[in-house]
XYZ file of C-alpha atoms in Angstrom:
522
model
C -14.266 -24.627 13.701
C -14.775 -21.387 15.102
C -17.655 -20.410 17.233
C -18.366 -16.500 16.685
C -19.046 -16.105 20.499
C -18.655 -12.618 21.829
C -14.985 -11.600 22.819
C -14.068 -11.032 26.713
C -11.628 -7.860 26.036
C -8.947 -9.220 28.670
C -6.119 -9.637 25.772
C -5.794 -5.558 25.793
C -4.238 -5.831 29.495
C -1.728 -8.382 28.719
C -0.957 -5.874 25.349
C -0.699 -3.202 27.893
C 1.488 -4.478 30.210
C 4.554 -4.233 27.938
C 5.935 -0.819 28.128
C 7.528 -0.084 24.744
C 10.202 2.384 24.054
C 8.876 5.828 22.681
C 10.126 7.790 20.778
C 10.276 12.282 19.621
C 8.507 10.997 16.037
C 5.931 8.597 17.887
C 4.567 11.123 19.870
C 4.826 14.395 17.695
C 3.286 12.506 14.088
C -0.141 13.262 13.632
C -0.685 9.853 12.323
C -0.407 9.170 15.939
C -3.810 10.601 17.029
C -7.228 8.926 16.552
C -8.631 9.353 12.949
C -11.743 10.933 12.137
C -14.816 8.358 11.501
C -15.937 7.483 7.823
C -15.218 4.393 5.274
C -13.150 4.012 2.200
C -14.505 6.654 0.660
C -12.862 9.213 3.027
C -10.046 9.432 1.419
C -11.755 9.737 -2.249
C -12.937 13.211 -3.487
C -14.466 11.202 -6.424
C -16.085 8.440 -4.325
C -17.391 10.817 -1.391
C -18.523 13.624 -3.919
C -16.629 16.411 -1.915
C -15.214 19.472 -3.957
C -11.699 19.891 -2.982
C -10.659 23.570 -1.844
C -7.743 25.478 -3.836
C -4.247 24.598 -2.092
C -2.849 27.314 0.110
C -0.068 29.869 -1.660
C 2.658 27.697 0.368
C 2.671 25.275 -1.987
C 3.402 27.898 -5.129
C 6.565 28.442 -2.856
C 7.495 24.513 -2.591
C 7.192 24.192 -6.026
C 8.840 27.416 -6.896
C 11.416 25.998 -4.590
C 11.743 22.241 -5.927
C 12.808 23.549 -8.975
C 14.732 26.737 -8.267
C 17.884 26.985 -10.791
C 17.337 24.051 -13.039
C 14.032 25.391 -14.497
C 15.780 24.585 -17.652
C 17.193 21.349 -17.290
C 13.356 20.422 -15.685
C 11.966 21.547 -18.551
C 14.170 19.213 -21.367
C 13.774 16.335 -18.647
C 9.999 17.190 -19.105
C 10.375 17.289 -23.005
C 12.016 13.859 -23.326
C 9.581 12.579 -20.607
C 6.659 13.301 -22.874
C 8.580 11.617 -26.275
C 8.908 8.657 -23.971
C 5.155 8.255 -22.582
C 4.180 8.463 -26.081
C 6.048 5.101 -26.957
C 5.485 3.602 -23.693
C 1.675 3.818 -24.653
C 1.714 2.207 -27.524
C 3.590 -0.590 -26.206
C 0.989 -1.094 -23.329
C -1.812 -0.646 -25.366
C -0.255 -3.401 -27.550
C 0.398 -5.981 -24.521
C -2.694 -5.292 -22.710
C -2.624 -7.900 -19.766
C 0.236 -9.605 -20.949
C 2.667 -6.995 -19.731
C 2.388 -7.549 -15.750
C 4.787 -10.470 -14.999
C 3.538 -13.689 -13.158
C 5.592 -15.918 -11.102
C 4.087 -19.147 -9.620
C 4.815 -19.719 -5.902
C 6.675 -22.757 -6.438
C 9.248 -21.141 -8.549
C 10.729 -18.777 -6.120
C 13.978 -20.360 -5.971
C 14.138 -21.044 -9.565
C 17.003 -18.153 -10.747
C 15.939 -18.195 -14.384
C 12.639 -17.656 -13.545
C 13.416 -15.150 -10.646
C 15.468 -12.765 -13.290
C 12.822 -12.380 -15.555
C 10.027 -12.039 -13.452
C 12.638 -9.271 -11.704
C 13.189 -6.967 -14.822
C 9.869 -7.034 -15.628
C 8.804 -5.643 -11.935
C 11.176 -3.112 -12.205
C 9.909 -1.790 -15.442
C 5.952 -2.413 -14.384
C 5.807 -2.039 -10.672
C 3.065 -4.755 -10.879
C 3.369 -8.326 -10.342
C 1.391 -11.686 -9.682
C 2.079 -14.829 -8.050
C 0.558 -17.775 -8.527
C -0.579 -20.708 -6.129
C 0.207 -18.530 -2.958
C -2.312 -20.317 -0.973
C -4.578 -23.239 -1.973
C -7.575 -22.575 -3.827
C -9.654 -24.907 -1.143
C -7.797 -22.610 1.992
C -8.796 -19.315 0.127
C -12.316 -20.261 -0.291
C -12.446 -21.157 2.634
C -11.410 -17.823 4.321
C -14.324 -16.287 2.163
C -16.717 -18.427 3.658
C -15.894 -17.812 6.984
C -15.413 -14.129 6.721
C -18.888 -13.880 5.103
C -20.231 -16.255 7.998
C -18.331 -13.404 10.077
C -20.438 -10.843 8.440
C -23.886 -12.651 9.034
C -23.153 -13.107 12.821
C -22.063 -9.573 13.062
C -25.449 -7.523 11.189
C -23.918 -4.104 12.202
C -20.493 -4.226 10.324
C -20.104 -1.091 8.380
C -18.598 -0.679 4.944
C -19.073 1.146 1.324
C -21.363 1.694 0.172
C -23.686 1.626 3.231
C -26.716 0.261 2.243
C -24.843 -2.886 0.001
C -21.370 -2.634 1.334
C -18.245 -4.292 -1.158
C -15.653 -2.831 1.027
C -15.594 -3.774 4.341
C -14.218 -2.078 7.707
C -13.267 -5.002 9.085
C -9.658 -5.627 10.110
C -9.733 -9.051 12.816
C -11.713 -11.164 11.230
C -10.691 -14.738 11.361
C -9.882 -15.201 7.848
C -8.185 -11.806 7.858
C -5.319 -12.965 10.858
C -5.448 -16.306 9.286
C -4.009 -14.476 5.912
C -1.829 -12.552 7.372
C 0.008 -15.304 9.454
C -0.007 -17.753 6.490
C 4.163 -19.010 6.068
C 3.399 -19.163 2.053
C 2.100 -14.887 2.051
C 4.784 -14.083 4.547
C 7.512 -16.013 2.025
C 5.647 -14.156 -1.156
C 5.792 -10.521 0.747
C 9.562 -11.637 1.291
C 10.386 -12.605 -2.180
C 8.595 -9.505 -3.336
C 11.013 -6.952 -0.984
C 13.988 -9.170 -2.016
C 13.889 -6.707 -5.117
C 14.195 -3.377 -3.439
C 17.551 -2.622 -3.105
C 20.004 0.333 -1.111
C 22.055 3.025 -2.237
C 24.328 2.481 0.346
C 24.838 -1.144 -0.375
C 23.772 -4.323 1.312
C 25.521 -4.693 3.788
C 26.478 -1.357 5.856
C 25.195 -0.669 9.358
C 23.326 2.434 8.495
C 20.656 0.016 6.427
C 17.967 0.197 8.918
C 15.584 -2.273 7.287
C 14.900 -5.734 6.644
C 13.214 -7.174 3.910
C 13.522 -10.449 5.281
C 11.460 -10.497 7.735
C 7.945 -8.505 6.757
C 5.608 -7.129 9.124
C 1.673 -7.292 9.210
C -0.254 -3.982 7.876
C -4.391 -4.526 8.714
C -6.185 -3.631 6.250
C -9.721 -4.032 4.929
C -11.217 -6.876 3.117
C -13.197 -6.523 -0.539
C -16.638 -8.671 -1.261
C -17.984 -6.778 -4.277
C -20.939 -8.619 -6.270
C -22.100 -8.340 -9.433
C -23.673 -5.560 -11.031
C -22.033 -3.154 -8.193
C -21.375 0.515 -9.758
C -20.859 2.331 -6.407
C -16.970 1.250 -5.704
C -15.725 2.824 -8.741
C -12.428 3.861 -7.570
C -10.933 5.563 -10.741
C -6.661 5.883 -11.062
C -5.215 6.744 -7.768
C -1.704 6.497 -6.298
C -1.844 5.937 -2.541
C 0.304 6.722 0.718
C -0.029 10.646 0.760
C -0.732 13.400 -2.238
C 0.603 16.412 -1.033
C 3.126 14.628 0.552
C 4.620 13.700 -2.188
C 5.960 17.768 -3.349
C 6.505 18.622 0.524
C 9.846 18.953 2.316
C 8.034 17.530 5.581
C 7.167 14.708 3.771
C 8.717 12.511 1.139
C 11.196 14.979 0.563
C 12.606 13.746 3.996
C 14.507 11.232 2.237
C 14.741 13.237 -0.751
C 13.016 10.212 -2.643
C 12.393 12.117 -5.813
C 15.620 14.373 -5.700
C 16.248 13.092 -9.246
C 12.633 13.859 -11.046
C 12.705 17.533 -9.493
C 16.683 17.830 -10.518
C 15.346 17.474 -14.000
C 17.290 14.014 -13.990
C 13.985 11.391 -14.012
C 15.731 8.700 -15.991
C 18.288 8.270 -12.820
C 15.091 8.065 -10.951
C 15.259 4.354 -9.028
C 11.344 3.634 -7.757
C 12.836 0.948 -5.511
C 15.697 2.169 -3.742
C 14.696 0.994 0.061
C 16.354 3.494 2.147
C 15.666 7.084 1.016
C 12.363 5.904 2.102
C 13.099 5.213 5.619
C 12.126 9.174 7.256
C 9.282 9.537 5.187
C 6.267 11.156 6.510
C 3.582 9.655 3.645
C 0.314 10.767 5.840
C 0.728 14.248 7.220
C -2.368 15.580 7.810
C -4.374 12.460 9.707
C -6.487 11.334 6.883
C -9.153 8.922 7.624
C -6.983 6.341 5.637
C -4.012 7.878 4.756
C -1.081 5.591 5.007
C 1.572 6.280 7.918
C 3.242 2.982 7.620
C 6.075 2.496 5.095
C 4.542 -0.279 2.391
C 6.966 -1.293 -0.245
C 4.122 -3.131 -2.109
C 0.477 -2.901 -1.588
C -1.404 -6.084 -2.178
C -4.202 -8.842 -1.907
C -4.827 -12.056 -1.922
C -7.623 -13.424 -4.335
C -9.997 -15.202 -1.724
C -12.500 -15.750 -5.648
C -11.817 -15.949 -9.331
C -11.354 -12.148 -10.615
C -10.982 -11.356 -14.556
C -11.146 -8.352 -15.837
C -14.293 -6.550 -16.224
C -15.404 -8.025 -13.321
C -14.543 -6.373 -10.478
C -10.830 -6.430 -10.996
C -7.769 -4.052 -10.575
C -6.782 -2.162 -13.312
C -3.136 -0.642 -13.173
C -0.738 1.901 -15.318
C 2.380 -0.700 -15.868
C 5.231 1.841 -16.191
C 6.383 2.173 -12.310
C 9.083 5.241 -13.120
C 7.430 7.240 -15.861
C 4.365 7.417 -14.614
C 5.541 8.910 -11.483
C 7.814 11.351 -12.972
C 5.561 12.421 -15.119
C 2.394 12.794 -12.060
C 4.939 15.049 -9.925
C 6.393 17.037 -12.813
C 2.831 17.827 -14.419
C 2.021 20.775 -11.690
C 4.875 22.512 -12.703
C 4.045 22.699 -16.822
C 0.574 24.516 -18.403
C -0.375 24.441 -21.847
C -0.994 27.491 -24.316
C -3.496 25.560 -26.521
C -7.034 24.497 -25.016
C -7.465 20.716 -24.858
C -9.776 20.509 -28.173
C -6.365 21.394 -30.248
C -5.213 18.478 -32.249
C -1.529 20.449 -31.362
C -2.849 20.407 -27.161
C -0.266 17.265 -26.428
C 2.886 18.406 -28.668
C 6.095 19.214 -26.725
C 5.551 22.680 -27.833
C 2.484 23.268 -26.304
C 3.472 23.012 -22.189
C 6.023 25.096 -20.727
C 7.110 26.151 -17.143
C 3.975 27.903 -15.470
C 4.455 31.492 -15.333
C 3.719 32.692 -12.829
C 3.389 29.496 -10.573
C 0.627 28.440 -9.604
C -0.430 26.347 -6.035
C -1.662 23.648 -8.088
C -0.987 20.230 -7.824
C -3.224 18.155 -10.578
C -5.597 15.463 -8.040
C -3.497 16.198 -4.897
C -5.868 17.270 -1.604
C -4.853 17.280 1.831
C -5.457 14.160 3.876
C -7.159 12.517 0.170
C -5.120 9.861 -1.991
C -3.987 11.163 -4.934
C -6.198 11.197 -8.100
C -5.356 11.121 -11.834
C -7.580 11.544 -14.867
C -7.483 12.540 -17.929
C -8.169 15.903 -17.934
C -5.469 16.555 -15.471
C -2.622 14.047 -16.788
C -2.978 14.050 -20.433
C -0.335 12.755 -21.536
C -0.911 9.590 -19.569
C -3.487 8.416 -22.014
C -5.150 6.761 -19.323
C -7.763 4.905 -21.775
C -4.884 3.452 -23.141
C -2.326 2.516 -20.010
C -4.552 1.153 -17.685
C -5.086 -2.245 -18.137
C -6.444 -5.326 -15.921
C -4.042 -7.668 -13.991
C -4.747 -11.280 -15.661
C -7.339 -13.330 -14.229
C -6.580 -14.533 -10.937
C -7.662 -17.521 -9.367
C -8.421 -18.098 -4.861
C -4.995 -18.146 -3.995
C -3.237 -15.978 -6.212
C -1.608 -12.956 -4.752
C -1.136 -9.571 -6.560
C 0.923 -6.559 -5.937
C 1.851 -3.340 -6.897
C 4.748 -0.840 -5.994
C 3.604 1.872 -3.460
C 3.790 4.566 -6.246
C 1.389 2.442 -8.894
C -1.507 4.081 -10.365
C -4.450 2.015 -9.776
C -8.077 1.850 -10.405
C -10.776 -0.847 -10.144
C -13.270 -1.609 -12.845
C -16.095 0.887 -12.463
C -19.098 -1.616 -13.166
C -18.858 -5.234 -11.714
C -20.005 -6.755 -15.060
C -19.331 -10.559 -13.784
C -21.939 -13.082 -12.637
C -20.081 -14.056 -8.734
C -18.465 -12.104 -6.426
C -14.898 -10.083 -6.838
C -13.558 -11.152 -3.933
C -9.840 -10.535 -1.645
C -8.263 -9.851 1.323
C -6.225 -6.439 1.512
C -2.596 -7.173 2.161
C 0.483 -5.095 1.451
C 4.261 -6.258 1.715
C 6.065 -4.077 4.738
C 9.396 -4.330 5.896
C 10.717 -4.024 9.679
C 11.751 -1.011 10.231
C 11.831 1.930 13.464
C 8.702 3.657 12.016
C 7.236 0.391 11.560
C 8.216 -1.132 14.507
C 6.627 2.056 15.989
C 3.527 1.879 13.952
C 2.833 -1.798 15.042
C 3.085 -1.011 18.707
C -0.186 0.666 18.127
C -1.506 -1.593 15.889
C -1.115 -4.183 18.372
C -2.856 -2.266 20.752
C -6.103 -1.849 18.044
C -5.854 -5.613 17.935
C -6.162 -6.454 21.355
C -9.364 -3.771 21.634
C -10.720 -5.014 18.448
C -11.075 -1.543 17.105
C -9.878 -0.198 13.625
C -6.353 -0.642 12.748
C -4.407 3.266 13.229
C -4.023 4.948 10.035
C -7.736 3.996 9.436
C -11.156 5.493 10.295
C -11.924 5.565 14.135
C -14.620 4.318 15.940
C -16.145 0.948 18.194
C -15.172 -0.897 14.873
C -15.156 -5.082 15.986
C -15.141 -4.604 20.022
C -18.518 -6.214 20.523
C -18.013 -8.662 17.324
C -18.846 -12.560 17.670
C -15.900 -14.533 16.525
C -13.464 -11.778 16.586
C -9.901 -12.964 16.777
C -7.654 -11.864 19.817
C -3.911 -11.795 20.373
C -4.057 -14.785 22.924
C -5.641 -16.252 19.334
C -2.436 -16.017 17.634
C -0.017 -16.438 21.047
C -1.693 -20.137 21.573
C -2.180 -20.989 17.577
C -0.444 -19.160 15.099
C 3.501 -19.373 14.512
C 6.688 -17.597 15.687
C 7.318 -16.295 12.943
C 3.602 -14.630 12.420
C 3.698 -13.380 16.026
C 6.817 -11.182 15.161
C 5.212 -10.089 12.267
C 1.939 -8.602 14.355
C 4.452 -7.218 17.041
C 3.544 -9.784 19.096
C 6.905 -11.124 19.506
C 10.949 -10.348 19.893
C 12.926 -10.571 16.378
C 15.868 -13.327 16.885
C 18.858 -11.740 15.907
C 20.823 -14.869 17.058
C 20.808 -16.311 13.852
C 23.877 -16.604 11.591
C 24.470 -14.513 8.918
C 22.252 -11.440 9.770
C 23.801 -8.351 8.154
C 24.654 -5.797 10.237
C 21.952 -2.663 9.606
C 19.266 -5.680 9.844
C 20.649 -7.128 12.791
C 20.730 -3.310 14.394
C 17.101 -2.654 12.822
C 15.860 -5.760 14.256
C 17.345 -4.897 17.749
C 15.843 -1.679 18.074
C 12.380 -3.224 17.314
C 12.606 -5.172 19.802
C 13.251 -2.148 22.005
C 10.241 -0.284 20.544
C 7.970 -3.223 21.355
C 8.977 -3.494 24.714
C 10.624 -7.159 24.283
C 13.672 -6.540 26.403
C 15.710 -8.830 28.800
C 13.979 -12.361 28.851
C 10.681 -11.192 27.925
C 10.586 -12.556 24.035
C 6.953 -12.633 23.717
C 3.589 -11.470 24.530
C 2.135 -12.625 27.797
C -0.732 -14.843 27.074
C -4.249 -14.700 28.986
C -4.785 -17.965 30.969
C -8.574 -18.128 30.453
C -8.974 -20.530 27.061
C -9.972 -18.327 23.967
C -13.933 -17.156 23.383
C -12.627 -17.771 19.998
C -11.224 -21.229 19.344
C-alpha cells in the first residue's frame, strides 16, 4: 500500500553524485536545454488554436535540393505512388479493424504465430498484444494513479479545467508500468523486428533491441462525453525534421523516397536512425529520444468510438507519400471530379517553402485538404477493442489520431509507453531523465516547470533501487548493462559498454547509490 506522503528530495544527490561521461552532441542539442512551459497541446496547432507562420525561403532550397537531378524519376515514383494509395484504400476501407495484427502475450515464442503477426507489422506499422499485464494489475494502476490525482489537487493537464491528459510522469502506477518484466519482454519482442543494413552482427551496430530503455511519458484518463482532446492525424518525433539535412537526413533515413525510389523504402531499418536529430528546435514535446514504437498500455476497456486511437495502417506509403506531397501542386481546384488524377499534380514550379502540416517545434499534421490522396475518411481506422492489459503500438512514422468525441459511457483510459532501444543518444538522453526523476520534475523533451516536486506519493529512485528489478533499473539508467553474458553480439556488446560510460557506471560502481533513510514512499 502506498501512503502518498510528501517526498524528502534527498534521491537527487545520490543521482548527482555519479559523474557521467559527456559528450560534443549532449551539450550542443537544443533538446538539451529546459523546455518552454505548456501541456499537450503545445505541440498541436489544431489543439492550441495557433496559426502557424509561412516557413522561411530555406526550406524552398532543401527541397529544391532533395530532389535536384531526379525531378523526373521523383515525379514517376510519385505517379505510381498515387495508383498504389488508391488500392491500398480500398483494401483498408474493406478490413476496417481487422487489418492491425494482434498477438497474445503468451504466444511470443510461438514461430507460426510470430511470422504472421511479423508481415503484417511490416505492412501496417500497427500492432496489439494481448494479455500484457493482468486485467486485475492494470486496474489496479488506474486506481491508484487516480487516488494519485485526488491527493495531489494541483496536477495540471488538458484541457485545464477537466483535464484527460495528464502531466504527470512519476506516478506510482506510471514506474510500476514501466518496470513491469511482461512490458519490458513486449517492447523487446516488438524491436526484435527492426532490422540493420549492415547485418546483425557487425561492430558498427550501435544498438540493442534487446534490452529497451524507459521513455516517461504522460498518462491518458479521458471520460465520456470529452470533445476537447481531439487530436486529429498526426505523425510524431519532429515535422520539419523530417525534409532537413540537420535532421533525419543525418542518417539519410528517407534517401530512397527523395531518390524517387519509395518502394526500396524500408520503415524499419534500425541504424540509419541512429544520428538522427528528430526535435531540433526545443519544442515543448517534441521527441529527442530515438522511439522505434510509440505505445500504451490499456489501464480500461477502449473500443472504438470511445475514446480510442485511430491509425492509417500502411507504415511505407503513407510516409512516402506525406514527404513527397510538398514537392507536387495541382492545376485543377479541389471541387474537380479530375482534382486527384495522376494528371492533375506535377513538380511545383517554381518551388515553393511549403511543407503540407509541418511547423517548427509542432508535430506534424495531416488532413484532408493537405494530403488528398490519403483519403483520410477512409484509412483511418480504430485499433480493435482493447481490454486493461493489452498493449498497443505503432511505428514512430504512423499517422495517428484519437476519436474526436468520447461517445462511451466509462473512462478511455492508458498509460503512455513507447518501445526504445539502448543506444549513445539514448543512453545520453536517460542521464537526464534520471536526473528529472530524482527532482520529480517533467521528464526532458517535455514541458518545463515544478511538475511533481511537492507531490504526495511520488515515486523516487531509492523507490526502484530497494523494490523494483535489475533489469528495470538498467532500463531507467539507474544501473550498469552486463555485458558479461554469453552470446552478446559485438555492436551490442560495444553499445552497451559505452552506456555504461555515459551513465557514469564505471569500475565497480554497477548501480545507483541508494539513500539510507527508508522511502516517504513505501
Amino acid at each position: 500500500m502506498f501512503r502518498f506522503a510528501r517526498p524528502r528530495l534527498r534521491c537527487s544527490k545520490a543521482i548527482l553524485s555519479i559523474t557521467p561521461k559527456q559528450s560534443a552532441s549532449t551539450s550542443t542539442s537544443p533538446s538539451t536545454t529546459s523546455k518552454p512551459t505548456g501541456d499537450i497541446s503545445s505541440v498541436f496547432p489544431s489543439l492550441s488554436g495557433s496559426s502557424p507562420e509561412p516557413l522561411p525561403p530555406r526550406f524552398t532550397d532543401i527541397k529544391k535540393q532533395l530532389i535536384h537531378g531526379r525531378e523526373a524519376q521523383v515525379q514517376d515514383s510519385w505517379n505510381h505512388l498515387l495508383n498504389v494509395l488508391q488500392k491500398k484504400r480500398e483494401e483498408i476501407k474493406t478490413k476496417g479493424s481487422s487489418i492491425v495484427p494482434e498477438i497474445n502475450f503468451w504466444d511470443l515464442e510461438d514461430v507460426g504465430k510470430r511470422t504472421k503477426f511479423r508481415d503484417a507489422l511490416h505492412q501496417t506499422g500497427v500492432a496489439v498484444i494481448r494479455g500484457v499485464v493482468q486485467e486485475k494489475e492494470a486496474l489496479g494502476w488506474k486506481e491508484l494513479v487516480k487516488r494519485y490525482i485526488a491527493s495531489n489537487p494541483g496536477t495540471r493537464g488538458f484541457p485545464p479545467n477537466d483535464p484527460a491528459v495528464y502531466e504527470l510522469y512519476w506516478s506510482p502506477s506510471q514506474i510500476l508500468a514501466r518496470a513491469h518484466p511482461n512490458l519490458l519482454r513486449a517492447q523487446s519482442f516488438l524491436m526484435s523486428h527492426w532490422h540493420s543494413a549492415l547485418g546483425s552482427s557487425g561492430t558498427k551496430n550501435l544498438i540493442s533491441t534487446s534490452r529497451p530503455v524507459s521513455y516517461a511519458d504522460r498518462l491518458r484518463i479521458r471520460q465520456p462525453g470529452d470533445s476537447s482532446f481531439a487530436l486529429g492525424p498526426h505523425v510524431d518525433g519532429g515535422s520539419c525534421e523530417r525534409w532537413e539535412p540537420s535532421g533525419y537526413g543525418l542518417g539519410g533515413v528517407y534517401n530512397r523516397i527523395f531518390e524517387g525510389n519509395w518502394q526500396e523504402y524500408t520503415p524499419c531499418e534500425m541504424t540509419c536512425r541512429l544520428p538522427v536529430k528528430s526535435d531540433l528546435y526545443n519544442g515543448p514535446g517534441g521527441c529527442s529520444m530515438y522511439r522505434m514504437f510509440q505505445g500504451w498500455v490499456a489501464m480500461s476497456e477502449v473500443e472504438p468510438g470511445h475514446g480510442h486511437l485511430k491509425v492509417c495502417p500502411m507504415i511505407k506509403e503513407a510516409t512516402a507519400y506525406m514527404l513527397l506531397r510538398p514537392f507536387f501542386a495541382p492545376s485543377r481546384t479541389p471541387d474537380d471530379l479530375q482534382y486527384l488524377d495522376t494528371a492533375n499534380w506535377t513538380l511545383e514550379d517554381p518551388m515553393s517553402s511549403s511543407l503540407q502540416g509541418a511547423v517548427p517545434a509542432n508535430c506534424q499534421e495531416l488532413n484532408a485538404e493537405l494530403h488528398p490522396h490519403l483519403g483520410l475518411e477512409d484509412t483511418m481506422v480504430h485499433v480493435p477493442k482493447v481490454r486493461p492489459g493489452d498493449y498497443v503500438a505503432w511505428h514512430c512514422d504512423t499517422i495517428h489520431a484519437v476519436d474526436s468525441i468520447h461517445t462511451g459511457s466509462s473512462d478511455s483510459s492508458v498509460l503512455y509507453i513507447p518501445a526504445c532501444p539502448l543506444t549513445k543518444a539514448n543512453a545520453e538522453y536517460l542521464v537526464r531523465q534520471r536526473e528529472t526523476f530524482a527532482e520529480g520534475t517533467p521528464a526532458p523533451d517535455f514541458p518545463s516547470g515544478e511538475g511533481e516536486s511537492q507531490h504526495r506519493g511520488r515515486l523516487t529512485p531509492d523507490y526502484v533501487m530497494k523494490n523494483i528489478s535489475r533489469k528495470a533499473q538498467r532500463a531507467m539508467g539507474l544501473a550498469a548493462f552486463d555485458t558479461t553474458h554469453s552470446g552478446i553480439l559485438k555492436g551490442e556488446k560495444k553499445t552497451m559498454q559505452k552506456a555504461n560510460r555515459i551513465l557514469g557506471f564505471t569500475g565497480a560502481r554497477k548501480t545507483l547509490p541508494i539513500v539510507k533513510r527508508g522511502s516517504p514512499h513505501s
